CSV table of C-alpha atoms in Angstrom, one decimal:
chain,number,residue,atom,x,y,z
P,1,UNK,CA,56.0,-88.8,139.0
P,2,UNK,CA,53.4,-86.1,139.1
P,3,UNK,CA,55.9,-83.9,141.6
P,4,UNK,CA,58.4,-84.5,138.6
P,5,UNK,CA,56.2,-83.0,136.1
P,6,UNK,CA,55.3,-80.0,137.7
P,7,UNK,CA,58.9,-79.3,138.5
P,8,UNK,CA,59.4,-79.8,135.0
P,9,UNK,CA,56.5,-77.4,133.5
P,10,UNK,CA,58.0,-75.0,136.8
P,11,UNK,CA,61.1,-74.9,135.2
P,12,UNK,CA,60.4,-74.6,131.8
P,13,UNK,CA,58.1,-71.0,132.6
P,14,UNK,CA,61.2,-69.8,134.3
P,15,UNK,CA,63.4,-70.2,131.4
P,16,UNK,CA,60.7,-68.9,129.2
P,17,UNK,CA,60.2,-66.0,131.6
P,18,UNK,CA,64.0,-65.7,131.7
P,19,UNK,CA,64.1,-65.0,127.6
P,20,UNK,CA,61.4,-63.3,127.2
P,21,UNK,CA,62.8,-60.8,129.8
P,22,UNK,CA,66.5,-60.8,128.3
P,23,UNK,CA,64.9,-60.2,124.9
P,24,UNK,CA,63.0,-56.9,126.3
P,25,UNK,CA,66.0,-55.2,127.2
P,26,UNK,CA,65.6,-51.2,125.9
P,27,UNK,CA,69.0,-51.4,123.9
P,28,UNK,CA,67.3,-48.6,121.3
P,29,UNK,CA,69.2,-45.3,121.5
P,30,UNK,CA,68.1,-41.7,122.6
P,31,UNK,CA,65.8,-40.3,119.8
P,32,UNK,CA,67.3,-37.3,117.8
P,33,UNK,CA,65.7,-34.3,115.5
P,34,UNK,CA,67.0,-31.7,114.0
P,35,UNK,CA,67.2,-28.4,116.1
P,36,UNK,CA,64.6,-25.7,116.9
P,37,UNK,CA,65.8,-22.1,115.5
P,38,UNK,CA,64.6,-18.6,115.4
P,39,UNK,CA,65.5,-15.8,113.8
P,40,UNK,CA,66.3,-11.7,115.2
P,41,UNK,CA,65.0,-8.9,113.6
P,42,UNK,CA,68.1,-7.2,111.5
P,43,UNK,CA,70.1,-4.1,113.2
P,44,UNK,CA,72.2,-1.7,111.7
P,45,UNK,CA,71.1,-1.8,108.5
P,46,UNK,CA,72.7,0.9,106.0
P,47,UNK,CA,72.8,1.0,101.6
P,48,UNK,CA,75.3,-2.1,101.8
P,49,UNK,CA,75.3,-3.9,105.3
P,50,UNK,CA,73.4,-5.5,108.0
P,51,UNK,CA,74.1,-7.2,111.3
P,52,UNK,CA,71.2,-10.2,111.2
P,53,UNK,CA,71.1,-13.7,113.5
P,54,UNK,CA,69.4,-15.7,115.7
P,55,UNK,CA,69.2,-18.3,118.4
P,56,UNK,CA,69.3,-22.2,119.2
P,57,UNK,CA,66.2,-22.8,120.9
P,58,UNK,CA,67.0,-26.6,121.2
P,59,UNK,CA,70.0,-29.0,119.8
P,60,UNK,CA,67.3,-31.8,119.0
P,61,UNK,CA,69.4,-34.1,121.4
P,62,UNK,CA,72.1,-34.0,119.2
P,63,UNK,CA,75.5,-31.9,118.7
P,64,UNK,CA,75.0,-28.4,116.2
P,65,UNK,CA,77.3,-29.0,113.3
P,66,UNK,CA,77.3,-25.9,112.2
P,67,UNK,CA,75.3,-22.8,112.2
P,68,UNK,CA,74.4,-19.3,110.8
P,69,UNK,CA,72.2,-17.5,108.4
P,70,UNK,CA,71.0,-18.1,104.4
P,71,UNK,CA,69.7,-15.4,102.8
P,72,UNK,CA,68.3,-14.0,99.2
P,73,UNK,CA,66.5,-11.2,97.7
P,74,UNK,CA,63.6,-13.9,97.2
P,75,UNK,CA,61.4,-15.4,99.4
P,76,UNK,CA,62.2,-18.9,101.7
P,77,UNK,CA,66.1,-19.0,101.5
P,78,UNK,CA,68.2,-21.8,102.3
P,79,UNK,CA,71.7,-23.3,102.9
P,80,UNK,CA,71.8,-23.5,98.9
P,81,UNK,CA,71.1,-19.7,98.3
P,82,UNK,CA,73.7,-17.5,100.5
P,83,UNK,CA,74.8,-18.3,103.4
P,84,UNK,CA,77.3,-17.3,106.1
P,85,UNK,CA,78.4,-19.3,108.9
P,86,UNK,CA,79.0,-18.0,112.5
P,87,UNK,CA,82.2,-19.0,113.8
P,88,UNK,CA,81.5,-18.2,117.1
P,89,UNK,CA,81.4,-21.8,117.9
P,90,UNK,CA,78.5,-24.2,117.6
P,91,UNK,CA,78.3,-25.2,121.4
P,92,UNK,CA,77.1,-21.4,121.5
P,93,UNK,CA,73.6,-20.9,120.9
P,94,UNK,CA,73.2,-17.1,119.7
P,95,UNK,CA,73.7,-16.5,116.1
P,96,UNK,CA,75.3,-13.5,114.8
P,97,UNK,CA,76.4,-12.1,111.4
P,98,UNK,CA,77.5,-9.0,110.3
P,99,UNK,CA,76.5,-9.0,105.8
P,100,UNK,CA,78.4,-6.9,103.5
P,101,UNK,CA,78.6,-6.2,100.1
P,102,UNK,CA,74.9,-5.7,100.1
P,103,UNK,CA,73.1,-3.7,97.2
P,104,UNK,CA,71.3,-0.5,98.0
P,105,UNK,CA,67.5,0.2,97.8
P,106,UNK,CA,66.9,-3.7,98.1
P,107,UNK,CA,65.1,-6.2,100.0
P,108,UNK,CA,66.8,-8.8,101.3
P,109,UNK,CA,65.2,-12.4,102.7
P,110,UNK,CA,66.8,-14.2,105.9
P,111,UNK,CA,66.4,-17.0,107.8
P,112,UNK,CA,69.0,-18.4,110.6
P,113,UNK,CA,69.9,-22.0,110.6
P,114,UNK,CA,71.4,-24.7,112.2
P,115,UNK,CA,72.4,-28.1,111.2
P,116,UNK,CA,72.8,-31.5,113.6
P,117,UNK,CA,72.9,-35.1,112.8
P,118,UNK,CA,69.6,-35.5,111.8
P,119,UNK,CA,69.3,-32.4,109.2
P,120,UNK,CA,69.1,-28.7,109.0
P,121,UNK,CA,66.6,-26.5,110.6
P,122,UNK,CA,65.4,-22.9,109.5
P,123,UNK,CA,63.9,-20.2,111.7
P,124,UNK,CA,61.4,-18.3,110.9
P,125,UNK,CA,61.8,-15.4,108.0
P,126,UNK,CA,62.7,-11.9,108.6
P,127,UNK,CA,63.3,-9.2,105.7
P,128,UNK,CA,64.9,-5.7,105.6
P,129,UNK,CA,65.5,-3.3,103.2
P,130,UNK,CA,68.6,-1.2,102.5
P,131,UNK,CA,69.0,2.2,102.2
P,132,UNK,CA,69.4,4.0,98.6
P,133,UNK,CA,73.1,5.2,98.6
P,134,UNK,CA,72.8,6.5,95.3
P,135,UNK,CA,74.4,10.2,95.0
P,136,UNK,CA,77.3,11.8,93.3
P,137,UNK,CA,79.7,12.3,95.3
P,138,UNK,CA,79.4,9.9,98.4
P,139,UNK,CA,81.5,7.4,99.3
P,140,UNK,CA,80.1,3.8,98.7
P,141,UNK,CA,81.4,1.0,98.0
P,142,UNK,CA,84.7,1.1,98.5
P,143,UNK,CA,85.1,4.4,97.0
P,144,UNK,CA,83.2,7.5,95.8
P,145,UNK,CA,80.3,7.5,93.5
P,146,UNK,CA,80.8,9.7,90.4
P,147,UNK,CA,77.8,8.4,87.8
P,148,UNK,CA,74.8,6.9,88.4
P,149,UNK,CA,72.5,5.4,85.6
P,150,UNK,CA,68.7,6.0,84.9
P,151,UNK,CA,67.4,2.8,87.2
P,152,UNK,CA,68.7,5.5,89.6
P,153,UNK,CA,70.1,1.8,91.2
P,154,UNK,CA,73.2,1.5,89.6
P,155,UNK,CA,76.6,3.0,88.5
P,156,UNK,CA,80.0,3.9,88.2
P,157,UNK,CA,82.8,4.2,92.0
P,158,UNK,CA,85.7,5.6,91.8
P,159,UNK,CA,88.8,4.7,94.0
P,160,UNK,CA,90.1,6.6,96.4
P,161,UNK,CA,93.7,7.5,95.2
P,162,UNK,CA,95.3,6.6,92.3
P,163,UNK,CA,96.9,3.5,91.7
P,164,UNK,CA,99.8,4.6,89.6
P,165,UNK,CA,101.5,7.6,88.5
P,166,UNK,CA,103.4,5.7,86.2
P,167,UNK,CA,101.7,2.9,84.1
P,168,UNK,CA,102.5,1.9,80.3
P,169,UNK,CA,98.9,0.6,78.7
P,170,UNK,CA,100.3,-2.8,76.9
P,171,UNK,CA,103.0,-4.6,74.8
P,172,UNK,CA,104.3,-2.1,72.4
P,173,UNK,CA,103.8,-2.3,69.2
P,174,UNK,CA,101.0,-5.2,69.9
P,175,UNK,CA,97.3,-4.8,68.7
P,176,UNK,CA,94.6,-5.4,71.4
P,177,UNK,CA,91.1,-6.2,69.5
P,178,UNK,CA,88.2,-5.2,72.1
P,179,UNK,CA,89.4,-1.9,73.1
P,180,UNK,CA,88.0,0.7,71.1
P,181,UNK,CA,84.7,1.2,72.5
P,182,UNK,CA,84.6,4.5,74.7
P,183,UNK,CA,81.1,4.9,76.1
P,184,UNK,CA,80.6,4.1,79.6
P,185,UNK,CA,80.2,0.7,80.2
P,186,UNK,CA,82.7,-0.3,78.3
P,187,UNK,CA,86.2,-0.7,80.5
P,188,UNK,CA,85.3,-4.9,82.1
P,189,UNK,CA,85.4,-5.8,78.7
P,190,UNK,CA,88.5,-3.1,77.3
P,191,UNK,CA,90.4,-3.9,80.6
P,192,UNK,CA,89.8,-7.6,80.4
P,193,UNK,CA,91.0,-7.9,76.7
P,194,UNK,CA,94.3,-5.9,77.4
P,195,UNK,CA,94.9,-8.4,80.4
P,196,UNK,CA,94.5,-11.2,78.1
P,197,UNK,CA,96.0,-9.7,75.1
P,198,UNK,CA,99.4,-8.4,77.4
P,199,UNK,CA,100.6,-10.9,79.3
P,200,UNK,CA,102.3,-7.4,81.7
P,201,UNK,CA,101.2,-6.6,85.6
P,202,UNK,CA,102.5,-3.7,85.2
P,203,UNK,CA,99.9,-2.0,82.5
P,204,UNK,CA,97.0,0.1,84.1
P,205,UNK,CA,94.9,-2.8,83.2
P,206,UNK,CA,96.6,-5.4,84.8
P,207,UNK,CA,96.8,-3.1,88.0
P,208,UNK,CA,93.5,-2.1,88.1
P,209,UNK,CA,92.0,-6.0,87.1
P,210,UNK,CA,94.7,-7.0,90.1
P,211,UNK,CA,93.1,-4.8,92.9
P,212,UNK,CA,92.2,-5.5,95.8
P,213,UNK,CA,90.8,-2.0,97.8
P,214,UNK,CA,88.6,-1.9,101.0
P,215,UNK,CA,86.6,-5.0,100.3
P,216,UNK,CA,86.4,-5.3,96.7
P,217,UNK,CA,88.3,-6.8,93.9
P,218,UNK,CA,86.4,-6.2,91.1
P,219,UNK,CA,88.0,-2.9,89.8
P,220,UNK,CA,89.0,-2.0,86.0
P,221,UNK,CA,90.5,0.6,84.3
P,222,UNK,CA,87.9,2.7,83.2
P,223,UNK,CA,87.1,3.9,79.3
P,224,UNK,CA,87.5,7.5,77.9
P,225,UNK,CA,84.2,8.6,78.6
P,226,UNK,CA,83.9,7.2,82.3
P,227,UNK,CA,87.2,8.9,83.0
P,228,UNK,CA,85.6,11.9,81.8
P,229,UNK,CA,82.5,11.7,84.0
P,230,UNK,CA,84.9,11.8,86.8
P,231,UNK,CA,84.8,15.8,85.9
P,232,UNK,CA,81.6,15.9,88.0
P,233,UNK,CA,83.5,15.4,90.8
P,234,UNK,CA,85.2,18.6,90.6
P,235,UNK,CA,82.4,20.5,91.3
P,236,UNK,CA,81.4,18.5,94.6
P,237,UNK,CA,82.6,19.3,98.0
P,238,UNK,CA,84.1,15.9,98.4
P,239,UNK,CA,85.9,16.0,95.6
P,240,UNK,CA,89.6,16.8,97.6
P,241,UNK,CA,89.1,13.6,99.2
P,242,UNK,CA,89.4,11.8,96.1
P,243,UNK,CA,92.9,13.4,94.8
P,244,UNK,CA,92.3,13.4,91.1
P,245,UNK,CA,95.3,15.5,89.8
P,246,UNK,CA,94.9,18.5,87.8
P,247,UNK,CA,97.1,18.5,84.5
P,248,UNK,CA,98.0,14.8,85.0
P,249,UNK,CA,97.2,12.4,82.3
P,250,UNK,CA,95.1,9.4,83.4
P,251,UNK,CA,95.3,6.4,81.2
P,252,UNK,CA,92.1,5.6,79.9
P,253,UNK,CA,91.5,1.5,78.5
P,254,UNK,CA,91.0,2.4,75.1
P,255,UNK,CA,93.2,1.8,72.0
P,256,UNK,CA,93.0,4.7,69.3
P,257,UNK,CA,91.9,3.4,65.8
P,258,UNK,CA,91.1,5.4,62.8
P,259,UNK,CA,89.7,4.2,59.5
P,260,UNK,CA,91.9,3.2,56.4
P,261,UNK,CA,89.7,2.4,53.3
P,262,UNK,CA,86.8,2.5,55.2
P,263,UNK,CA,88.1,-0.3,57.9
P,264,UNK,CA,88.8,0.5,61.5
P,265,UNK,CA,92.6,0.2,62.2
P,266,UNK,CA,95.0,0.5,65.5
P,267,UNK,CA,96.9,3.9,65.4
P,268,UNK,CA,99.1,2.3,68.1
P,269,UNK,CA,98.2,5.0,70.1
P,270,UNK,CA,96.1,5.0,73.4
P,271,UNK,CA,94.2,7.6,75.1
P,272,UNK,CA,94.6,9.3,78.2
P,273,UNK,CA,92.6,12.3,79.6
P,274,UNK,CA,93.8,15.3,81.5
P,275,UNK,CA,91.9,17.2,83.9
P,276,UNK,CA,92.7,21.0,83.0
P,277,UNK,CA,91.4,24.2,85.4
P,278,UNK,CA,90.5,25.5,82.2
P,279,UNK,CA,88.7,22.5,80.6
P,280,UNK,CA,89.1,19.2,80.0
P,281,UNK,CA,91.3,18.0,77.1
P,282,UNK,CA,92.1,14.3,75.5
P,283,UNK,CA,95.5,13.6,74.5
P,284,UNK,CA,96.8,10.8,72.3
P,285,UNK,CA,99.3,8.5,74.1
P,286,UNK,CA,101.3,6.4,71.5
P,287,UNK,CA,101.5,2.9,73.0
P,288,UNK,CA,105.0,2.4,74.6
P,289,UNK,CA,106.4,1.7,77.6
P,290,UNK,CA,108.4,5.3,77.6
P,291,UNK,CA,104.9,7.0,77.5
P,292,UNK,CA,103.6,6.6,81.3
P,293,UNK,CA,100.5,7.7,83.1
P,294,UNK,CA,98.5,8.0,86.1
P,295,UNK,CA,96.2,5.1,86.8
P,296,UNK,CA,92.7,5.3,88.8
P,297,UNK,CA,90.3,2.5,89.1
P,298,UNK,CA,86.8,2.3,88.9
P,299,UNK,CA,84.1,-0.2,89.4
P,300,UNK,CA,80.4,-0.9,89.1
P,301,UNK,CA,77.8,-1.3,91.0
């Protein structure tokens, strides 16, 4: 009877033995964190672009899901400020980005990243500064500079070539509030109301709002007097490599109004400018689609 009860009590520490064991088993999963990231000086830096990156130092035990750099002209950026992704291919671990469309004569923040399973992972900051492009008569920007503003940071591109040599202005015989202001500044706002107010892609407006040249697609058709600072181009070496034709008329966004009883009134004319040897000279263009002109586009920077 005593044998008996040992063999019991033997058998009984086994089985416990046996579950404790069974209950032991590891059955947790590898750890993961997010990855470890730095960041590379910039290179190539000019007045509107910069080749920046990084590298993958460690995955964190877990596959990248996607990487590349954030940046801002403040301090700390993240994946919520800019950002651009490097399509190189995550299972790479260098990071490399070319930026464009940069500003001139500022300093921009980066950091690369790289986001896994368990989050998204920053490297360390680097800044850089961009050159000042800001002089009449270089190209920038998609074109040539022909005005810049007191800040000394900002102004006025023109394109290239021209877009038309034969562009009506609106719907004839139809009023377009918003486009009598002349002063430069002013042709967004002109060129956006006569794409609103003319439901025609082939006005200057519509042409000009419609670009798309060498990166940009913010063009409009410039006002009387930005068309007329264009002049200053004449006098610059590079201005051949801009073709602004001499005795043609360039359509200008601004609707002619003069006052009746002491309120401002459509003329149903338009304006155009003409570049003259001689001088320069502003025509009246009455508003039809029988009156055509020569189209260039301008933007802002």
């Amino acid at each position: 009877m005593k044998l008996n009860l040992q063999l019991k009590l033997w058998h009984g520490l086994i089985a416990i033995i046996l579950l404790i064991s069974s209950c032991s088993k590891d059955d947790s999963q590898p750890l993961i964190s997010i990855p470890t990231v730095s960041t590379s000086a910039a290179i190539s830096v000019t007045t509107t672009t910069a080749t920046v990156g990084g590298s993958i130092n460690s995955t964190g035990g877990s596959s990248i899901t996607e990487k590349g750099i954030c940046y801002s002209t403040s301090s700390n950026p993240t994946i919520a400020n800019n950002k651009v992704v490097d399509a190189s291919g995550n299972s790479i671990s260098s990071i490399s980005i070319e930026l464009s469309k940069l500003i001139g004569s500022t300093t921009y923040y980066v950091r690369a990243y790289a986001t896994n399973a368990a989050g998204t992972a920053y490297g360390s900051e680097i800044t850089f500064a961009t050159g000042n492009p800001i002089a009449v008569g270089e190209l920038y920007g998609g074109g040539m500079i022909f005005y810049v503003d007191a800040t000394g940071k900002h102004g006025l591109i023109v394109a290239p070539s021209d877009q038309s040599s034969s562009a009506i202005w609106g719907c004839e015989g139809t009023d377009i509030p918003g486009t009598s202001e002349q002063g430069i500044g002013f042709g967004l706002s002109n060129t956006q109301a006569i794409v609103n107010g003319c439901k025609n892609n082939a006005t200057a407006a519509a042409i000009c709002y419609n670009l798309v040249l060498n990166g940009f697609d913010d063009w409009y058709l410039p006002t009387v007097e930005e068309i007329k600072a264009m002049n200053i181009l004449f006098t610059t070496n590079a201005a051949g490599s801009i073709k602004l034709q001499k005795g043609a008329g360039y359509m200008s966004s601004n609707q002619d109004y003069r006052k009746v009883n002491g309120k401002i009134e459509p003329k149903n004319n338009v304006i155009m400018y003409v570049f003259k040897s001689a001088g320069d000279v502003l025509w009246p263009l009455t508003k039809s689609e029988s009156n055509l002109a020569f189209t260039r586009a301008i933007r802002s920077f």
